[in-house]
Amino acid sequence: MKNKKKPSHPYIPNSASETKAKMLKEIGIKDIDELYSDIPQNLRFKGKMNLPDPLLSEYALERHVKGILSQNQTCEENISFLGGGCWFHYVPAICDEINHRSEFLTAYGGEPYEDHGRFQALFEYQSLMAEMVDMDVVNVPTYDWSQAASTSLRMVARITKRNEIIIADTVSPDRLLVIQNYCRPVNTIKMINHSHETGLMDLDDLKSKISSSTAGVYFENPSYLGFVETQGRAISEIAHEMGALSVVGVDPISLGIIVPPCHYGADIVCGDIQPLGIHMNYGGGLGGFIATRDDEKFVMEYPSRLFGITETSVEGEYGFGDVAYERTSFAEREEGKEFIGTCAALWGITAGVYLALMGPKGIQELGKHIIQKSRYAMMKLSEIKGVKAPLFKSHHFKEFVVDFNGTGKTVGEINKALREHQIFGGKDLSKEFPELGNCALYCVTEVHTKEDIDILVQALKNFL
Amino acid sequence: MEIKEKNKLRDFHQAKWDEPIIFELNTEGERGILIPELEREIEKYVGDEISELPENMVRKKPPALPEISQMRVLKHYLRLSQQCLGADFNVDIGQGTCTMKYSPKINDVLASSPKVTKLHPFQDESTVQGALEIMYRLDMFLREISGLSRFSFQPGGGSSAIFAMASIMFAYFQSRGEAEERDEIITTIFSHPSDAAAAAVKGYKVITIYPDEAGLPEAEALRKAVSSRTAGLLITNPEDTGIFNPNIVEFTKVIHDIGGLCGYDQANANGILGITRAKEAGFDFCFFNLHKTFSSPHGCGGPATGALGVTDELVPFLPVPIVDFDDKKYFLNYDLTHTIGKVRGFFGVFPAILRAYSWIMSLGAEGLKEVAQVAVLSNNYILKKIKELKGSSVSFPMTERRIEQVRYSWEKLTKETGVTTEDVTNRMADFGFHLWSSHHPWIVPEPFTIEPTESYSKNELDEYMAGLEKIVEEAYKNPEKVKNSPYNSVVHKIDHSTLDDPKKWAITWRMYLKKHRKKS
């Protein structure tokens, strides 16, 4: 074959040579390179990028990518007990149906006229989450819980005009790394010890460390280690007495059954919406929320978009727009509150769909079932010689620490053995919390059947 | 029967469902979905476990969510989706700086595979070799495209990548004992607002350079701005004007001469793929938005990825973990001596990473260059057309050529007819188009920014132009028509005054009910 004409690329309509010629003529030039005349020759990349030959047919591309992905083993093909900030919950089909819609998937910065639906869906998400946390203000999602916690803490520092942040030492270590980097060097962080028996915050340590420089106290509920912090009221009171604010990170899926943090004094509540109808996506399903009361002092410190409802020139028509846009870095650059950009809006819409489907009864039942199933898992695991579950003498929601110190085996060894039975054992805590020795963080949700739990217990019994 | 040939400008009307707010659909007793039954054996075994929760921790009243049956929920959201114009519907060239290109459907299909969606980030590395391989290979690709040494996919968007760069600058100078002294970051006014804002979050004082008559940031101003206090530079190029700064090497040299670091905001690199790279321009870091240049869909504003690349010297400062390969298996490497820690949970937005990988694989080196060249061709085509459009003007007309986008102005139109850029953007909605004004501050008066990308055909570009031409014609004949628009959109002119008033703003439905609905 000679002079075979290269087909134009399906993604690049104007790569067709006839079109190119017309456009060049219209512009009045002969060669596209003339359009780059402002880029000096010494900056031009002369080499050829060392990239694989393209897979031009869609079939070849699909086959190649699927081939690589086929090496993955999923939480569907195995029984997974992993949690710790990303959780396997059931995702209703409608959640995917909606977030796959081209209209939402490929929208971005349209005005409320082109994107009325995007504004309404996100306003409704804010409103549904507000009911979950029982507070009046919720933002358009930020990146994840880590960012939500980081921003909440920077917010309390600005509100109180104080610098110091106090954090429970049982928070997620992954999250703590984000918070530390986000606060450095503007805010200082002090960590508060926990009771080794219950995991709960050591209130004496809190009292000894809190001061008139403290802007806020942050803890998570349920905690990373799974226990429910029952001293929320006392912690918030200690913070408030010192003129500091109380910030609580929460797994929203627990709020059908567990009391929302504002009921025990939280001023800002944050967390992740991934459990609400969003796939784990290898950690790519995260989205952060920040909730406060309707107080100008708080609202004006949000860096996020906040969509509000308003009226239009036609009576009875709902319109939407940005609330207090002038606070944002879009409006004010470095004078705005922190920064705003592309975060996780599509997951916000999805979480709204999820909450609308679940309704009050669904979300309440779900919380109850999760507590019962995880309780069953703990009781069954404790029947194994040398295994203790939960480690902490506390109440738990869906996660709990399993203590394997009495088995003479490491969590690494145990999890390797479990993988041979298509089981992903709990997260190994020996690096994150070395003082616990061989302990693992297990997660049980509504996706686990009794049989799943029994298979785990049997596999452990056989191995240990 | 003969049907008239279609005009370029279509007779459009946006879907208008007049759909209630979701809480208004509440019907007591309806259910949207049922959850898995609790096995009787479990119930028998553990009893009513919640009674074991202490009284003060039990939620007495469930959240006041609406009760709605499944199909009604579906219908509600489908209707809302129809009231939304994504890039798949619109000739989406009016959202300049954002690279609203085609997101290939095959990549969505791949990203929706359970082999992606049902992976947990704490799975053993042996069970996620496919995911790690994709991340590793994309890192390799981006090294070629940028000339830099190593990429992290952790930042959840462009602004997060900017914040990571500012964080690395801080950690770098801290490691050299200079963090306290170097407390300033320099940017330009036509760089993204987050280049200034994220630097400020890291505690830096921000110095902003303004352009000269040619639209270029002034090299002299940069020289005056640098000092022993300078930590570094965060700059976009081409800037929002679409002008490529030919003196960029001089900029990076000025910064390096005083010991600072240079961060390249390449959120939008769509016009220069394979043409010019961060390395040759002397940058220490750069980032690419995988949801812009590399085709991952924008998703109404995320999830997204700001892929952050650095030189060898800065690799030890990257957020942990990065993905490595030991000739047998891929693994997560946490062993970075000066790591800033993390900027996002886990390892980033894997579906976006996968889509970008797949997109590059569908194009190859030549295809990427073709993307850039056609994006630039289409942009200069639109530029030619807008130059001929009454009432509009090109910012910094001295500079003739533009790369992937152009910032324009309606200043003349506003002076002559009273029609502002906001009015034009509203009216565009009546023709099924979106036109965005521009980032603040409006250095260019009554601005708008158009970025055609490589995705839209010449015919579509002509159709978009027909929309602008029609509105300009209306502005001169009957400006009120434009000022009172839109007419064919979902809703009519919105009252923004309540949104800025703390007594009236309603960010949630419960707040709206409290403030605006009289109790019946």
Coordinates of C-alpha atoms in Angstrom, one line a residue, chain B residues 6-388:
Chain B
K6 CA -31.6 24.1 8.8
N7 CA -30.1 27.4 9.8
K8 CA -26.8 27.4 11.5
L9 CA -28.4 28.7 14.7
R10 CA -30.8 26.3 16.0
D11 CA -34.3 26.9 17.4
F12 CA -33.5 25.6 20.9
H13 CA -35.4 25.3 24.1
Q14 CA -33.9 23.8 27.3
A15 CA -35.9 21.1 29.0
K16 CA -38.1 22.7 31.7
W17 CA -39.7 20.3 34.1
D18 CA -40.6 22.7 36.8
E19 CA -39.5 19.9 39.1
P20 CA -40.1 20.4 42.9
I21 CA -37.4 20.4 45.5
I22 CA -36.9 16.8 46.5
F23 CA -38.4 17.3 50.0
E24 CA -41.6 18.3 48.3
L25 CA -41.9 14.8 46.9
N26 CA -42.2 13.4 50.4
T27 CA -45.0 10.9 50.8
E28 CA -45.2 9.1 54.1
G29 CA -44.7 5.4 53.9
E30 CA -42.9 5.3 50.5
R31 CA -39.5 3.6 50.2
G32 CA -36.8 4.1 47.6
I33 CA -34.8 1.1 48.3
L34 CA -34.8 -1.8 50.9
I35 CA -31.6 -2.9 52.6
P36 CA -30.4 -6.4 53.1
E37 CA -32.4 -8.3 55.7
L38 CA -30.7 -9.0 58.9
E39 CA -30.5 -12.8 59.3
R40 CA -32.6 -14.1 62.2
E41 CA -29.7 -16.1 63.5
I42 CA -27.7 -12.9 63.9
E43 CA -30.6 -11.2 65.6
K44 CA -31.0 -14.1 68.0
Y45 CA -27.3 -14.2 68.7
V46 CA -26.7 -10.6 69.4
G47 CA -30.1 -9.3 70.4
D48 CA -31.1 -5.7 70.0
E49 CA -27.6 -4.4 70.0
I50 CA -28.5 -0.7 69.7
S51 CA -29.9 -0.9 73.2
E52 CA -26.3 -1.3 74.2
L53 CA -25.5 2.1 72.8
P54 CA -25.6 4.5 75.8
E55 CA -28.8 6.5 75.9
N56 CA -27.1 9.8 75.1
M57 CA -25.6 8.4 71.8
V58 CA -28.9 7.1 70.3
R59 CA -30.5 9.3 67.8
K60 CA -34.1 9.6 68.9
K61 CA -35.6 10.9 65.7
P62 CA -34.3 9.7 62.4
P63 CA -33.0 12.3 60.0
A64 CA -35.9 14.2 58.3
L65 CA -35.2 12.8 54.9
P66 CA -38.0 12.6 52.4
E67 CA -39.8 9.3 51.8
I68 CA -40.0 8.7 48.0
S69 CA -40.5 5.6 45.9
Q70 CA -37.7 4.4 43.6
M71 CA -39.0 5.4 40.2
R72 CA -40.0 8.9 41.5
V73 CA -36.4 9.4 42.8
L74 CA -35.0 8.3 39.4
K75 CA -37.4 10.5 37.5
H76 CA -36.6 13.5 39.7
Y77 CA -32.8 13.2 39.0
L78 CA -33.2 12.4 35.4
R79 CA -35.3 15.5 35.0
L80 CA -32.7 17.5 36.8
S81 CA -30.0 16.1 34.6
Q82 CA -32.0 17.1 31.5
Q83 CA -31.9 20.7 32.9
C84 CA -28.1 20.6 32.7
L85 CA -25.9 21.2 29.6
G86 CA -22.8 19.0 29.7
A87 CA -20.0 19.1 27.2
D88 CA -21.7 16.1 25.5
F89 CA -24.6 18.4 24.6
N90 CA -23.2 21.8 24.2
V91 CA -20.5 23.2 21.9
D92 CA -18.7 23.7 25.1
I93 CA -16.0 26.2 24.0
G94 CA -17.3 29.1 26.1
Q95 CA -15.7 27.8 29.4
G96 CA -12.2 29.1 28.5
T97 CA -9.3 27.9 30.6
C98 CA -11.2 24.7 31.5
T99 CA -10.6 22.5 28.4
M100 CA -14.0 21.2 27.9
K101 CA -13.0 18.4 25.5
Y102 CA -14.6 15.1 24.6
S103 CA -14.3 12.5 27.4
P104 CA -14.4 9.2 25.4
K105 CA -17.2 6.9 26.4
I106 CA -15.0 3.9 26.2
N107 CA -12.9 5.3 29.1
D108 CA -16.1 5.7 31.2
V109 CA -16.9 2.1 30.5
L110 CA -13.5 1.0 31.6
A111 CA -13.6 3.2 34.7
S112 CA -17.0 1.7 35.6
S113 CA -15.6 -1.8 35.7
P114 CA -15.8 -3.6 39.0
K115 CA -12.1 -4.1 38.6
V116 CA -11.9 -0.4 39.3
T117 CA -15.0 0.5 41.4
K118 CA -14.7 -2.4 43.8
L119 CA -11.1 -1.9 44.9
H120 CA -10.3 -0.9 48.4
P121 CA -7.2 1.3 48.9
F122 CA -5.9 -0.9 51.7
Q123 CA -6.0 -4.1 49.7
D124 CA -2.7 -6.0 49.6
E125 CA -0.5 -4.9 46.8
S126 CA -0.5 -8.3 45.3
T127 CA -4.3 -7.9 44.6
V128 CA -4.1 -4.5 42.9
Q129 CA -1.2 -5.0 40.5
G130 CA -3.4 -3.8 37.6
A131 CA -4.3 -0.5 39.3
L132 CA -0.6 0.1 40.3
E133 CA 0.6 -0.7 36.8
I134 CA -1.8 1.9 35.3
M135 CA -0.5 4.5 37.8
Y136 CA 3.1 3.6 37.1
R137 CA 2.7 3.7 33.4
L138 CA 0.8 7.0 33.5
D139 CA 3.7 8.4 35.5
M140 CA 6.0 7.3 32.8
F141 CA 3.9 8.9 30.1
L142 CA 3.7 12.2 31.9
R143 CA 7.5 12.2 32.4
E144 CA 7.8 12.1 28.7
I145 CA 5.2 14.9 28.2
S146 CA 6.7 17.2 30.8
G147 CA 10.4 16.2 30.8
L148 CA 10.2 16.0 34.6
S149 CA 11.2 13.0 36.7
R150 CA 8.3 11.8 38.8
F151 CA 4.6 12.2 39.2
S152 CA 2.2 12.0 42.1
F153 CA -1.5 11.6 41.4
Q154 CA -2.6 12.3 44.9
P155 CA -3.8 15.9 44.5
G156 CA -7.6 15.9 44.0
G157 CA -7.6 18.8 41.6
G158 CA -5.5 21.6 40.2
S159 CA -5.8 23.7 43.3
S160 CA -4.8 20.8 45.4
A161 CA -1.7 20.4 43.2
I162 CA -0.9 24.0 43.6
F163 CA -1.2 23.7 47.3
A164 CA 1.1 20.6 47.1
M165 CA 3.7 22.7 45.2
A166 CA 3.6 25.4 47.8
S167 CA 3.9 22.8 50.5
I168 CA 7.0 21.3 48.8
M169 CA 8.5 24.7 48.5
F170 CA 8.0 25.1 52.2
A171 CA 9.4 21.7 53.1
Y172 CA 12.4 22.2 50.7
F173 CA 13.4 25.5 52.4
Q174 CA 12.7 24.0 55.8
S175 CA 15.2 21.3 55.0
R176 CA 17.7 24.0 54.1
G177 CA 16.9 26.1 57.2
E178 CA 15.5 28.9 55.1
A179 CA 11.8 28.5 55.5
E180 CA 11.4 31.4 57.8
E181 CA 13.2 33.9 55.7
R182 CA 11.7 32.8 52.4
D183 CA 8.1 33.8 53.0
E184 CA 7.0 35.1 49.6
I185 CA 5.6 33.5 46.5
I186 CA 5.3 35.3 43.2
T187 CA 2.5 34.8 40.7
T188 CA 0.9 36.6 37.8
I189 CA -2.6 38.1 37.6
F190 CA -3.4 35.9 34.6
S191 CA -2.4 32.7 36.4
H192 CA -5.3 30.8 38.1
P193 CA -6.7 32.4 41.3
S194 CA -5.5 29.4 43.2
D195 CA -1.9 30.0 42.4
A196 CA -2.3 33.0 44.7
A197 CA -4.8 31.6 47.1
A198 CA -3.2 28.2 47.8
A199 CA 0.2 29.9 48.4
A200 CA -1.5 32.2 51.0
V201 CA -3.0 29.1 52.8
K202 CA 0.6 27.9 53.2
G203 CA 1.4 31.1 55.0
Y204 CA 3.1 32.9 52.1
K205 CA 2.8 36.5 51.2
V206 CA 1.7 36.7 47.6
I207 CA 3.2 39.1 45.1
T208 CA 1.3 39.4 41.8
I209 CA 2.9 40.6 38.6
Y210 CA 0.7 42.4 36.1
P211 CA 1.0 42.3 32.3
D212 CA 2.6 44.8 30.0
E213 CA 0.9 46.2 26.9
A214 CA 1.6 43.0 25.0
G215 CA -0.2 41.0 27.7
L216 CA 3.0 39.5 29.0
P217 CA 3.9 39.6 32.7
E218 CA 6.7 42.2 33.0
A219 CA 10.1 40.6 33.4
E220 CA 11.3 43.9 35.0
A221 CA 8.5 43.7 37.6
L222 CA 9.6 40.1 38.4
R223 CA 13.2 41.2 38.8
K224 CA 12.1 43.9 41.2
A225 CA 9.9 41.5 43.1
V226 CA 12.5 38.9 43.9
S227 CA 14.6 39.0 46.9
S228 CA 16.1 36.8 49.6
R229 CA 12.5 36.4 50.8
T230 CA 11.4 34.7 47.6
A231 CA 10.5 31.1 48.0
G232 CA 9.3 30.7 44.4
L233 CA 7.2 31.3 41.4
L234 CA 3.8 29.8 40.6
I235 CA 2.8 30.7 37.0
T236 CA 0.5 29.6 34.2
N237 CA 1.8 29.6 30.7
P238 CA 0.1 30.2 28.3
E239 CA -1.8 32.4 30.7
D240 CA -5.6 32.9 30.7
T241 CA -5.1 35.3 27.8
G242 CA -3.8 32.4 25.6
I243 CA -0.5 34.3 25.2
F244 CA 2.6 32.2 25.5
N245 CA 5.3 34.0 27.5
P246 CA 8.4 33.7 25.3
N247 CA 10.5 34.9 28.2
I248 CA 9.6 32.1 30.5
V249 CA 13.1 30.8 30.6
E250 CA 14.2 34.2 31.8
F251 CA 11.5 34.1 34.5
T252 CA 12.7 30.7 35.8
K253 CA 16.3 31.9 35.7
V254 CA 15.6 35.0 37.7
I255 CA 13.9 32.8 40.4
H256 CA 16.7 30.2 40.3
D257 CA 19.4 32.9 40.6
I258 CA 18.1 33.9 44.0
G259 CA 17.7 30.2 45.0
G260 CA 13.9 30.0 44.6
L261 CA 11.8 27.2 43.0
C262 CA 9.6 27.4 40.0
G263 CA 6.1 25.8 39.7
Y264 CA 4.4 25.5 36.4
D265 CA 0.6 25.6 36.5
Q266 CA -0.1 23.4 33.5
A267 CA -3.7 22.6 34.5
N268 CA -4.4 23.4 30.9
A269 CA -1.6 22.2 28.6
N270 CA -3.8 21.4 25.7
G271 CA -2.2 23.6 23.2
I272 CA 1.4 22.6 23.9
L273 CA 1.5 18.8 24.2
G274 CA 4.6 17.6 22.4
I275 CA 5.5 21.2 21.5
T276 CA 7.1 22.6 24.6
R277 CA 7.7 21.2 28.0
A278 CA 8.2 22.2 31.6
K279 CA 11.8 20.9 31.6
E280 CA 13.1 23.0 28.8
A281 CA 11.4 26.1 30.4
G282 CA 13.4 25.4 33.5
F283 CA 10.7 24.4 35.9
D284 CA 11.1 22.4 39.1
F285 CA 7.5 21.3 39.2
C286 CA 4.4 21.2 37.0
F287 CA 1.0 19.8 37.2
F288 CA -1.5 18.6 34.6
N289 CA -5.2 18.4 35.3
L290 CA -6.3 15.0 34.2
H291 CA -9.8 16.3 34.0
K292 CA -8.8 19.0 31.5
T293 CA -6.0 18.3 29.1
F294 CA -6.2 14.5 29.6
S295 CA -10.0 14.1 29.0
S296 CA -11.3 12.8 32.3
P297 CA -14.8 14.2 32.6
H298 CA -15.4 17.3 34.7
G299 CA -18.3 15.8 36.7
C300 CA -20.0 19.1 37.5
G301 CA -16.7 20.0 39.3
G302 CA -14.9 16.8 40.3
P303 CA -13.8 14.2 41.2
A304 CA -10.6 15.1 39.5
T305 CA -6.8 14.9 39.6
G306 CA -4.0 17.4 39.5
A307 CA -1.1 15.2 38.5
L308 CA 2.0 16.7 40.1
G309 CA 5.4 16.3 38.5
V310 CA 8.8 17.2 40.0
T311 CA 12.5 17.1 39.1
D312 CA 14.9 14.6 40.7
E313 CA 15.9 17.0 43.4
L314 CA 12.3 17.3 44.6
V315 CA 11.2 13.6 44.5
P316 CA 12.0 13.1 48.2
F317 CA 9.5 15.9 49.0
L318 CA 6.5 14.4 47.2
P319 CA 3.4 13.3 49.1
V320 CA 3.5 9.6 50.0
P321 CA 3.1 7.0 48.6
I322 CA 4.4 7.0 45.1
V323 CA 4.1 3.9 42.9
D324 CA 7.3 1.9 42.1
F325 CA 8.3 -1.2 40.3
D326 CA 11.0 -3.7 41.2
D327 CA 11.1 -5.6 37.9
K328 CA 8.6 -8.1 39.3
K329 CA 5.9 -6.3 41.0
Y330 CA 4.4 -2.8 41.5
F331 CA 4.4 -1.4 45.0
L332 CA 3.5 1.7 47.0
N333 CA 6.7 3.5 48.1
Y334 CA 6.4 5.4 51.4
D335 CA 10.1 5.8 51.7
L336 CA 10.6 9.5 50.8
T337 CA 12.9 11.3 53.2
H338 CA 11.4 14.8 53.1
T339 CA 7.8 14.0 52.2
I340 CA 5.3 16.7 52.9
G341 CA 3.0 13.9 54.1
K342 CA -0.3 13.8 52.2
V343 CA -2.6 16.2 50.4
R344 CA -5.5 13.8 50.0
G345 CA -6.7 10.5 51.4
F346 CA -5.2 7.4 50.0
F347 CA -3.6 7.6 46.4
G348 CA -5.8 9.9 44.4
V349 CA -8.8 9.5 42.1
F350 CA -8.1 6.3 40.4
P351 CA -10.9 6.5 37.8
A352 CA -9.5 9.8 36.5
I353 CA -6.0 8.3 36.4
L354 CA -7.3 5.3 34.4
R355 CA -9.2 7.5 31.9
A356 CA -6.1 9.7 31.3
Y357 CA -4.0 6.5 30.8
S358 CA -6.5 5.2 28.3
W359 CA -6.8 8.5 26.5
I360 CA -3.0 8.8 26.0
M361 CA -3.0 5.2 24.8
S362 CA -5.6 6.0 22.2
L363 CA -3.4 8.8 20.8
G364 CA 0.3 8.1 21.2
A365 CA 3.0 10.8 20.8
E366 CA 1.8 11.9 17.4
G367 CA -1.8 12.0 18.4
L368 CA -1.0 14.2 21.4
K369 CA 0.8 16.6 19.2
E370 CA -2.2 16.5 16.8
V371 CA -4.5 17.3 19.7
A372 CA -2.4 20.4 20.5
Q373 CA -2.1 21.6 17.0
V374 CA -5.7 21.2 16.2
A375 CA -6.7 22.9 19.4
V376 CA -4.5 25.8 18.5
L377 CA -5.8 25.8 14.9
S378 CA -9.4 25.9 16.1
N379 CA -8.6 28.6 18.5
N380 CA -7.0 30.9 16.0
Y381 CA -9.9 30.2 13.7
I382 CA -12.4 31.4 16.3
L383 CA -10.0 34.3 17.0
K384 CA -10.2 35.4 13.4
K385 CA -14.0 35.2 13.5
I386 CA -14.3 37.2 16.7
K387 CA -12.0 39.9 15.4
E388 CA -14.6 40.5 12.8

